[in-house]
Each structure stands twice: as structure tokens, then as C-alpha cells.
Amino acid sequence: MAVSYIKEEHEIFRKSLRKFLEKEAYPNYEQWEEDRIIPRAFWRKMGDQGFLCPDIEEKYGGSNVDWGFSVVINEELERVGSGLVGIGLHNDIVVPYITAYGTEEQKQRWLPKCTTGEIITAIAMTEPGAGSDLAGIKTTAKLEDDHYVVNGEKTFITNGIHSDLIIVACKTDPNAVPRHKGVSLLSIERDTSGFSRGRKLSKVGLHCQDTAELIFEDCKVPKENLIGEEGKGFFYLMDKLQQERLVVAVAAQVAAEEMLKLTIGYVKKREAFGRQISQFQNTQFRIAEMATDIEMGRAFLDSLIEEHLEGKDVVTKVSMAKWKLTDNARKIASECMQLHGGYGYMEEYEIARRYRDIPVASIYAGTNEIMKTIIAKNMGL
């Protein structure tokens, strides 16, 4: 289906990205899953080809293109596998905090290396005792002379092992009322004194995606590394979560499309009781139902991306898309595995990996329960 935000230049870009991924990602993906990490060399190759942060200004190393190019990147990476989610996080979730709220000095210092893959970014919000309740974070940052002293722990951090620059949500005013007014964002660099990494976390799925614990013990961060203003961190996070949740919705939609494609291919080849599984009415009905849900999801998502590109506030609709499309993908994973029969449970079949990878999309970037809370609140309930 043709969509207005995808022009000829986006399709040319898609073709070159796909060619790159066919050479550099598809053949290596299973090995990355086994290794439990994507090599930094792949990030550098992405940067060399202009596939990192394409929307930032040319003076910082970007191509200054519209966000439609980022949509193309996220779609094509998801087609390879969900474990590449860390690249979308870098491009479309973390770097935008620097472009939107960073000082000119911060932009010049960090952005050019973000486009080459020399700097890999992460964002650290979640703590062992604080997930959905962001205002309840315990990590503190106390200003002493020319630096902040940071103490606390973060967990479930995407790109946690590779990251060179981490935007950390801290409490600069633990006594603020309301609580969220005490939250600030600090950029903490790889070799900062007092910063260490805990375990590389072992997950049910997304095996090649590095996820880690981060530990700050009297970590000394120059005050120049404050992003925006002190006490405004919570507002910055809320402002940027629209795009983050849209990125998750895009990935979930593409995962659903890929799983259906895999399954249609499988049921047409596999035989039972003397005929193809695809000829059974039960199979046809299930495929028809999934195809309908996917088509409706795609139409809603494309209209949302268009509104987001126009700069509209689509927080309510994005919350709807995030929960509905991730929920839909999870159901489709289960249906598709069932239609693969016993083979669906075998690691050599891609559906097994997809089945493992998709459930967490309902949890990160705000749980689906939080999405429903936002929708209800914005409806005046």
C-alpha cells in the first residue's frame, strides 16, 4: 500500500539499506544470537553507510532528512531480527534528547561520533525498584562545585554493555513536591570515575541485544553534562516518549508481518492427510484473521507516522498503537507457532526466535497497562 510519507528517495534508501543488511546482517545474525552481542564493527559499518542518526543536521554529521528515513531503518532492521532494537534506540530515542535539549557544545562534542558509530548511546531510566513509576527513581545526583556526584543503580538498560554515552535519569532534588519536579537528565560517559557495569543480563529473547545493569558509586559527572535544565528531566522524558513508543509500534507491526509471511510459506509446503496444510479451512480462517488484524494495524500505524511527521501531538493514538500492535504481534506469534506444529518449537525455524523475542514489546517503553491508563486519562476518565 502506497503511503504519502514514503517517497521515491525513501525507497531508494530502503533498497540500499536492504542490500547492506543482506551482506552484513542476515548471514551473521544467528552467530550474534549465539554470541549474545552484536559486534561494534557492525555499528561502525552502519555509520559508514549513513544509517545512523540520518535526521540530524549535516553540520553534526547527519543527512538532515525527515523521520520517514528512520521508519525505513527500523522496519528493515526488524525484518532481520528484533535483537537489532538497540540501533533504533540510539537513532530515534536517545540522540533526540541531545538534539532537542543539548547545548551547542554538547552537540558538537557528541553528535558527530553518534553518526559514525564511534559513540553508542543508551538511556537509563529503570531501576531495580522503579519501572513504570519514573518519579519514584532513587538514583541521586548532588551538585558539588563543578560536578555532580551520582549514586544509584539502573537495570534492564538496552545497549548497556556497548554504550559510551548514557543519558541517566537522576533525582537532583529528592525532596521536590511533586516528586517528578526533582528529576534531571545527566549524560554519563564511558570512562567516568565511579561508573561501572553490572551483569550483562540473560533474557528469554532478544539474545543478541546487550542489556545490562549500571552502577554509580560517587560517580563524578561534570556539570556541563546536564541535559537541558535541572528539574525538567521528567518533562523531557514525557515529551520524547511519543516517538519511542512509535518506534516500538513500528517494530511490532513489522514482526507481525514477517511472522505471517513465514507461516504462509510454511503451510503451503507442509502436508498432512494427503494435502497441504494451507488447504484446510481451519488454517485458512486463522491466516485470514491474522492478515486482517495486520492490515488494520498497518493502516492505523501509517496514519500515525504521518501525523507525527507533521509535528502533531498524537500521544493518545501512539499509546493505542503501542499496546494494540504489540499485543497483536504477541498473539500472532502464538498462532503462527501453532500452525508450524512441532517444527515451530525447533530453534532452526525462525518462528521460534520470533516467538521468544516479541513478548517484551508489551513491557518496555511503558507497559501496555500504562498505555491504557494514558488513553483513559486523555479521554477525561
Short mmCIF file of C-alpha atoms in Angstrom, two decimals:
data_model
loop_
_atom_site.label_atom_id
_atom_site.label_comp_id
_atom_site.label_asym_id
_atom_site.label_seq_id
_atom_site.Cartn_x
_atom_site.Cartn_y
_atom_site.Cartn_z
CA MET A 1 0.00 0.00 0.00
CA ALA A 2 1.45 3.38 -1.00
CA VAL A 3 1.75 5.85 1.85
CA SER A 4 2.31 9.55 1.39
CA TYR A 5 5.28 9.87 3.76
CA ILE A 6 7.28 7.31 1.74
CA LYS A 7 8.62 8.98 -1.40
CA GLU A 8 10.92 7.75 -4.15
CA GLU A 9 14.03 8.79 -2.18
CA HIS A 10 12.89 6.69 0.79
CA GLU A 11 12.51 3.63 -1.46
CA ILE A 12 15.97 4.17 -2.98
CA PHE A 13 17.31 4.42 0.57
CA ARG A 14 15.42 1.23 1.55
CA LYS A 15 16.93 -0.64 -1.38
CA SER A 16 20.47 0.31 -0.43
CA LEU A 17 19.88 -0.46 3.26
CA ARG A 18 18.39 -3.86 2.40
CA LYS A 19 21.37 -4.65 0.17
CA PHE A 20 23.71 -3.69 3.03
CA LEU A 21 21.79 -5.84 5.55
CA GLU A 22 21.73 -8.83 3.17
CA LYS A 23 25.52 -8.68 3.14
CA GLU A 24 26.32 -7.61 6.71
CA ALA A 25 23.42 -8.70 8.97
CA TYR A 26 21.32 -11.62 7.67
CA PRO A 27 24.27 -14.05 7.27
CA ASN A 28 25.67 -13.17 10.73
CA TYR A 29 22.52 -12.82 12.79
CA GLU A 30 22.39 -16.38 14.14
CA GLN A 31 26.02 -16.09 15.24
CA TRP A 32 25.24 -12.81 17.04
CA GLU A 33 22.38 -14.56 18.81
CA GLU A 34 24.78 -17.28 19.98
CA ASP A 35 27.42 -14.72 20.99
CA ARG A 36 24.75 -12.76 22.88
CA ILE A 37 26.02 -9.49 21.39
CA ILE A 38 26.16 -7.54 18.11
CA PRO A 39 29.76 -6.58 17.30
CA ARG A 40 30.71 -2.91 17.45
CA ALA A 41 32.12 -3.35 13.94
CA PHE A 42 28.53 -3.65 12.65
CA TRP A 43 27.64 -0.31 14.25
CA ARG A 44 30.65 1.28 12.54
CA LYS A 45 29.57 -0.14 9.18
CA MET A 46 26.05 1.23 9.72
CA GLY A 47 27.61 4.63 10.45
CA ASP A 48 29.90 4.50 7.39
CA GLN A 49 26.84 3.95 5.17
CA GLY A 50 24.82 6.80 6.71
CA PHE A 51 22.33 4.54 8.52
CA LEU A 52 22.88 6.06 11.98
CA CYS A 53 21.01 9.23 13.02
CA PRO A 54 20.19 10.30 9.43
CA ASP A 55 17.80 13.03 10.60
CA ILE A 56 20.36 15.16 12.46
CA GLU A 57 21.84 18.27 10.87
CA GLU A 58 24.65 17.97 8.35
CA LYS A 59 26.99 20.12 10.45
CA TYR A 60 26.94 17.35 13.08
CA GLY A 61 27.44 14.55 10.53
CA GLY A 62 23.82 13.67 9.76
CA SER A 63 21.93 13.95 6.47
CA ASN A 64 19.18 16.29 7.78
CA VAL A 65 16.45 14.09 6.26
CA ASP A 66 12.89 13.62 7.54
CA TRP A 67 11.93 10.98 10.09
CA GLY A 68 10.48 8.79 7.32
CA PHE A 69 14.04 7.56 6.73
CA SER A 70 14.20 6.41 10.35
CA VAL A 71 10.95 4.49 9.85
CA VAL A 72 12.57 2.69 6.89
CA ILE A 73 15.64 1.83 9.02
CA ASN A 74 13.51 0.48 11.88
CA GLU A 75 11.39 -1.61 9.52
CA GLU A 76 14.35 -3.15 7.73
CA LEU A 77 16.24 -3.90 10.96
CA GLU A 78 13.16 -5.62 12.41
CA ARG A 79 12.93 -7.79 9.29
CA VAL A 80 16.39 -9.11 10.14
CA GLY A 81 15.51 -9.67 13.79
CA SER A 82 14.18 -7.96 16.91
CA GLY A 83 17.62 -8.05 18.56
CA LEU A 84 18.65 -5.03 16.47
CA VAL A 85 16.33 -2.84 18.54
CA GLY A 86 19.34 -1.11 20.14
CA ILE A 87 20.08 0.74 16.89
CA GLY A 88 16.59 2.25 16.78
CA LEU A 89 17.03 3.19 20.44
CA HIS A 90 20.28 5.03 19.59
CA ASN A 91 18.92 6.77 16.46
CA ASP A 92 15.40 7.69 17.48
CA ILE A 93 15.18 7.61 21.25
CA VAL A 94 18.47 8.67 22.88
CA VAL A 95 20.12 11.00 20.36
CA PRO A 96 16.94 13.16 20.06
CA TYR A 97 17.43 14.23 23.72
CA ILE A 98 20.77 15.75 22.72
CA THR A 99 19.43 17.37 19.53
CA ALA A 100 16.38 18.79 21.34
CA TYR A 101 17.79 19.84 24.71
CA GLY A 102 21.60 19.71 24.41
CA THR A 103 23.82 22.79 24.35
CA GLU A 104 25.75 23.67 21.20
CA GLU A 105 28.94 22.45 22.91
CA GLN A 106 27.29 19.10 23.78
CA LYS A 107 26.04 18.67 20.21
CA GLN A 108 29.47 19.33 18.72
CA ARG A 109 31.13 17.04 21.26
CA TRP A 110 28.84 14.01 20.87
CA LEU A 111 26.65 14.06 17.76
CA PRO A 112 29.30 13.56 15.03
CA LYS A 113 30.51 10.37 16.74
CA CYS A 114 26.91 9.20 17.20
CA THR A 115 26.51 9.24 13.41
CA THR A 116 29.69 7.19 12.82
CA GLY A 117 29.00 4.56 15.48
CA GLU A 118 32.07 5.60 17.48
CA ILE A 119 29.66 6.61 20.25
CA ILE A 120 26.86 4.16 21.07
CA THR A 121 24.18 5.62 23.33
CA ALA A 122 21.78 4.32 25.96
CA ILE A 123 19.14 5.79 28.23
CA ALA A 124 18.91 4.73 31.88
CA MET A 125 15.52 5.21 33.50
CA THR A 126 14.56 1.85 35.03
CA GLU A 127 15.90 0.87 38.45
CA PRO A 128 15.70 -2.37 40.46
CA GLY A 129 12.84 -0.76 42.44
CA ALA A 130 11.36 1.68 39.89
CA GLY A 131 9.97 0.85 36.46
CA SER A 132 6.71 2.44 35.38
CA ASP A 133 6.82 4.93 38.27
CA LEU A 134 9.54 7.21 36.89
CA ALA A 135 9.00 9.87 39.54
CA GLY A 136 9.95 7.21 42.12
CA ILE A 137 13.57 6.76 40.98
CA LYS A 138 16.18 6.63 43.76
CA THR A 139 19.40 7.45 41.84
CA THR A 140 20.64 10.80 43.14
CA ALA A 141 22.87 13.49 41.62
CA LYS A 142 24.23 16.05 44.07
CA LEU A 143 25.94 19.19 42.73
CA GLU A 144 29.34 19.77 44.35
CA ASP A 145 31.38 22.66 42.90
CA ASP A 146 31.84 21.92 39.17
CA HIS A 147 30.44 18.39 39.09
CA TYR A 148 27.52 16.19 40.13
CA VAL A 149 28.10 13.19 42.40
CA VAL A 150 25.81 10.37 41.22
CA ASN A 151 24.81 7.37 43.34
CA GLY A 152 22.40 4.61 42.41
CA GLU A 153 21.71 1.63 40.17
CA LYS A 154 19.91 1.16 36.87
CA THR A 155 18.76 -2.09 35.30
CA PHE A 156 17.38 -3.54 32.02
CA ILE A 157 19.47 -0.99 30.08
CA THR A 158 19.41 -1.58 26.33
CA ASN A 159 22.92 -1.14 24.82
CA GLY A 160 24.13 -1.38 28.43
CA ILE A 161 27.40 -3.12 27.56
CA HIS A 162 28.35 -1.23 24.39
CA SER A 163 27.21 2.24 25.43
CA ASP A 164 29.76 5.07 25.51
CA LEU A 165 27.27 7.79 26.45
CA ILE A 166 24.31 7.16 28.74
CA ILE A 167 21.53 9.62 29.50
CA VAL A 168 20.71 8.89 33.13
CA ALA A 169 17.53 9.98 34.89
CA CYS A 170 18.54 11.14 38.39
CA LYS A 171 16.99 12.92 41.36
CA THR A 172 18.73 16.28 41.72
CA ASP A 173 16.13 17.30 44.29
CA PRO A 174 14.96 14.29 46.34
CA ASN A 175 12.59 16.50 48.37
CA ALA A 176 10.76 18.05 45.40
CA VAL A 177 6.95 18.23 45.60
CA PRO A 178 5.51 16.88 43.38
CA ARG A 179 8.25 14.22 43.09
CA HIS A 180 8.66 14.43 39.31
CA LYS A 181 9.97 18.01 39.59
CA GLY A 182 13.15 16.68 41.19
CA VAL A 183 14.19 14.60 38.13
CA SER A 184 17.06 15.73 35.87
CA LEU A 185 18.95 14.14 32.97
CA LEU A 186 22.73 13.73 33.04
CA SER A 187 24.92 12.38 30.24
CA ILE A 188 27.47 10.00 31.71
CA GLU A 189 30.43 8.92 29.59
CA ARG A 190 32.06 5.50 29.43
CA ASP A 191 35.21 6.13 31.48
CA THR A 192 33.69 8.35 34.16
CA SER A 193 35.15 7.68 37.60
CA GLY A 194 32.68 5.82 39.84
CA PHE A 195 30.67 4.35 36.94
CA SER A 196 30.73 0.60 36.38
CA ARG A 197 28.62 -2.01 34.64
CA GLY A 198 27.00 -4.87 36.49
CA ARG A 199 25.89 -8.10 34.84
CA LYS A 200 25.10 -8.50 31.17
CA LEU A 201 21.56 -9.74 31.68
CA SER A 202 20.39 -13.07 30.30
CA LYS A 203 16.96 -12.69 28.67
CA VAL A 204 14.24 -15.02 27.37
CA GLY A 205 14.57 -13.43 23.92
CA LEU A 206 16.45 -10.64 22.10
CA HIS A 207 19.60 -12.66 22.74
CA CYS A 208 21.99 -10.60 20.60
CA GLN A 209 20.81 -7.35 22.19
CA ASP A 210 23.13 -6.35 25.04
CA THR A 211 21.18 -5.47 28.17
CA ALA A 212 22.93 -4.65 31.41
CA GLU A 213 22.91 -3.26 34.93
CA LEU A 214 24.67 0.08 35.52
CA ILE A 215 26.15 1.09 38.87
CA PHE A 216 27.06 4.60 40.05
CA GLU A 217 29.15 4.92 43.22
CA ASP A 218 30.18 8.51 43.97
CA CYS A 219 30.33 8.90 40.19
CA LYS A 220 31.72 12.35 39.32
CA VAL A 221 29.97 13.90 36.32
CA PRO A 222 30.94 17.39 35.03
CA LYS A 223 28.05 19.83 35.47
CA GLU A 224 28.40 20.60 31.72
CA ASN A 225 26.89 17.14 31.13
CA LEU A 226 23.46 18.19 32.41
CA ILE A 227 20.92 17.85 29.58
CA GLY A 228 18.67 20.91 29.47
CA GLU A 229 17.69 22.36 32.82
CA GLU A 230 17.77 20.87 36.30
CA GLY A 231 14.37 19.60 37.42
CA LYS A 232 13.00 19.39 33.87
CA GLY A 233 14.04 15.77 33.22
CA PHE A 234 10.59 14.29 33.72
CA PHE A 235 9.06 16.71 31.19
CA TYR A 236 11.80 15.91 28.66
CA LEU A 237 11.14 12.19 29.10
CA MET A 238 7.39 12.63 28.64
CA ASP A 239 7.99 14.75 25.54
CA LYS A 240 10.20 12.15 23.86
CA LEU A 241 8.21 9.06 24.82
CA GLN A 242 5.78 9.66 21.92
CA GLN A 243 8.50 8.83 19.38
CA GLU A 244 9.91 6.00 21.50
CA ARG A 245 6.52 4.28 21.65
CA LEU A 246 6.02 4.82 17.94
CA VAL A 247 9.34 3.06 17.27
CA VAL A 248 8.10 0.09 19.35
CA ALA A 249 4.80 0.04 17.43
CA VAL A 250 6.67 0.03 14.08
CA ALA A 251 8.81 -2.93 15.20
CA ALA A 252 5.78 -4.89 16.46
CA GLN A 253 3.88 -4.30 13.21
CA VAL A 254 6.80 -5.46 11.07
CA ALA A 255 7.38 -8.50 13.31
CA ALA A 256 3.71 -9.49 12.81
CA GLU A 257 4.02 -9.05 9.02
CA GLU A 258 7.18 -11.16 8.94
CA MET A 259 5.68 -13.94 11.08
CA LEU A 260 2.63 -14.18 8.84
CA LYS A 261 4.82 -14.31 5.72
CA LEU A 262 6.92 -17.11 7.24
CA THR A 263 3.80 -19.05 8.19
CA ILE A 264 2.08 -18.73 4.82
CA GLY A 265 5.26 -20.07 3.20
CA TYR A 266 5.36 -22.97 5.65
CA VAL A 267 1.69 -24.07 5.42
CA LYS A 268 1.88 -24.08 1.62
CA LYS A 269 4.79 -26.53 1.71
CA ARG A 270 3.84 -28.78 4.62
CA GLU A 271 1.45 -31.66 4.00
CA ALA A 272 -0.87 -33.63 6.30
CA PHE A 273 -3.53 -36.19 5.47
CA GLY A 274 -2.52 -36.08 1.81
CA ARG A 275 -2.83 -32.34 1.19
CA GLN A 276 -1.19 -29.04 2.02
CA ILE A 277 -1.98 -27.61 5.46
CA SER A 278 -2.95 -24.37 3.68
CA GLN A 279 -5.93 -26.18 2.12
CA PHE A 280 -7.59 -26.88 5.47
CA GLN A 281 -10.39 -24.49 6.33
CA ASN A 282 -9.09 -24.01 9.89
CA THR A 283 -5.72 -22.85 8.52
CA GLN A 284 -7.36 -20.53 6.02
CA PHE A 285 -9.57 -18.93 8.67
CA ARG A 286 -6.65 -18.35 11.03
CA ILE A 287 -4.48 -16.87 8.30
CA ALA A 288 -7.38 -14.66 7.14
CA GLU A 289 -7.93 -13.38 10.69
CA MET A 290 -4.24 -12.58 11.19
CA ALA A 291 -3.96 -10.91 7.79
CA THR A 292 -6.96 -8.70 8.62
CA ASP A 293 -5.55 -7.66 12.01
CA ILE A 294 -2.19 -6.88 10.39
CA GLU A 295 -3.76 -4.84 7.58
CA MET A 296 -5.78 -2.77 10.05
CA GLY A 297 -2.72 -2.27 12.24
CA ARG A 298 -0.66 -1.08 9.27
CA ALA A 299 -3.30 1.45 8.19
CA PHE A 300 -3.52 2.91 11.71
CA LEU A 301 0.27 2.97 12.13
CA ASP A 302 0.90 4.71 8.79
CA SER A 303 -1.64 7.43 9.56
CA LEU A 304 0.03 7.94 12.95
CA ILE A 305 3.53 8.21 11.47
CA GLU A 306 2.21 10.81 9.06
CA GLU A 307 0.74 12.88 11.92
CA HIS A 308 3.96 12.53 13.92
CA LEU A 309 5.98 13.73 10.91
CA GLU A 310 3.69 16.78 10.74
CA GLY A 311 4.60 17.54 14.37
CA LYS A 312 1.15 16.79 15.77
CA ASP A 313 0.53 15.69 19.36
CA VAL A 314 -0.59 12.09 18.94
CA VAL A 315 0.19 10.82 22.44
CA THR A 316 -3.22 9.15 22.88
CA LYS A 317 -3.11 7.43 19.49
CA VAL A 318 0.53 6.40 19.97
CA SER A 319 -0.44 4.82 23.30
CA MET A 320 -3.22 2.96 21.48
CA ALA A 321 -0.84 1.78 18.74
CA LYS A 322 1.87 0.74 21.19
CA TRP A 323 -0.40 -1.52 23.23
CA LYS A 324 -2.57 -2.82 20.41
CA LEU A 325 0.20 -3.61 17.92
CA THR A 326 2.48 -5.25 20.49
CA ASP A 327 -0.46 -7.27 21.83
CA ASN A 328 -1.42 -8.22 18.30
CA ALA A 329 2.15 -9.34 17.47
CA ARG A 330 2.25 -11.49 20.59
CA LYS A 331 -0.99 -13.26 19.62
CA ILE A 332 0.21 -13.71 16.04
CA ALA A 333 3.48 -15.26 17.29
CA SER A 334 1.49 -17.85 19.21
CA GLU A 335 -0.88 -18.58 16.27
CA CYS A 336 1.99 -18.86 13.82
CA MET A 337 3.95 -21.22 16.05
CA GLN A 338 0.83 -23.42 16.37
CA LEU A 339 0.46 -23.54 12.57
CA HIS A 340 4.09 -24.66 12.30
CA GLY A 341 3.24 -27.67 14.50
CA GLY A 342 6.16 -29.36 16.25
CA TYR A 343 8.66 -27.67 13.94
CA GLY A 344 7.60 -24.29 15.28
CA TYR A 345 9.18 -25.22 18.60
CA MET A 346 12.54 -26.01 16.96
CA GLU A 347 15.27 -23.35 17.12
CA GLU A 348 16.16 -23.91 13.47
CA TYR A 349 12.83 -22.35 12.47
CA GLU A 350 12.73 -18.56 12.64
CA ILE A 351 9.25 -18.57 14.18
CA ALA A 352 10.73 -19.95 17.42
CA ARG A 353 13.02 -16.92 17.74
CA ARG A 354 10.21 -14.50 16.85
CA TYR A 355 8.00 -16.16 19.49
CA ARG A 356 10.71 -15.57 22.13
CA ASP A 357 11.51 -12.03 21.05
CA ILE A 358 8.10 -10.38 20.85
CA PRO A 359 6.57 -10.55 24.39
CA VAL A 360 8.87 -7.89 25.89
CA ALA A 361 7.49 -5.26 23.48
CA SER A 362 4.37 -5.22 25.69
CA ILE A 363 6.57 -4.26 28.64
CA TYR A 364 9.24 -1.79 27.53
CA ALA A 365 8.75 1.90 26.66
CA GLY A 366 5.90 1.86 29.19
CA THR A 367 3.86 -1.27 29.88
CA ASN A 368 0.63 -1.80 27.97
CA GLU A 369 -1.24 -1.25 31.24
CA ILE A 370 0.35 2.21 31.47
CA MET A 371 -0.69 2.84 27.84
CA LYS A 372 -4.30 2.13 28.73
CA THR A 373 -4.03 4.43 31.77
CA ILE A 374 -2.77 7.26 29.49
CA ILE A 375 -5.60 6.66 26.98
CA ALA A 376 -8.24 6.70 29.73
CA LYS A 377 -6.79 9.83 31.34
CA ASN A 378 -6.66 11.67 27.98
CA MET A 379 -10.30 10.72 27.39
CA GLY A 380 -11.19 12.57 30.58
CA LEU A 381 -11.94 9.43 32.60
#
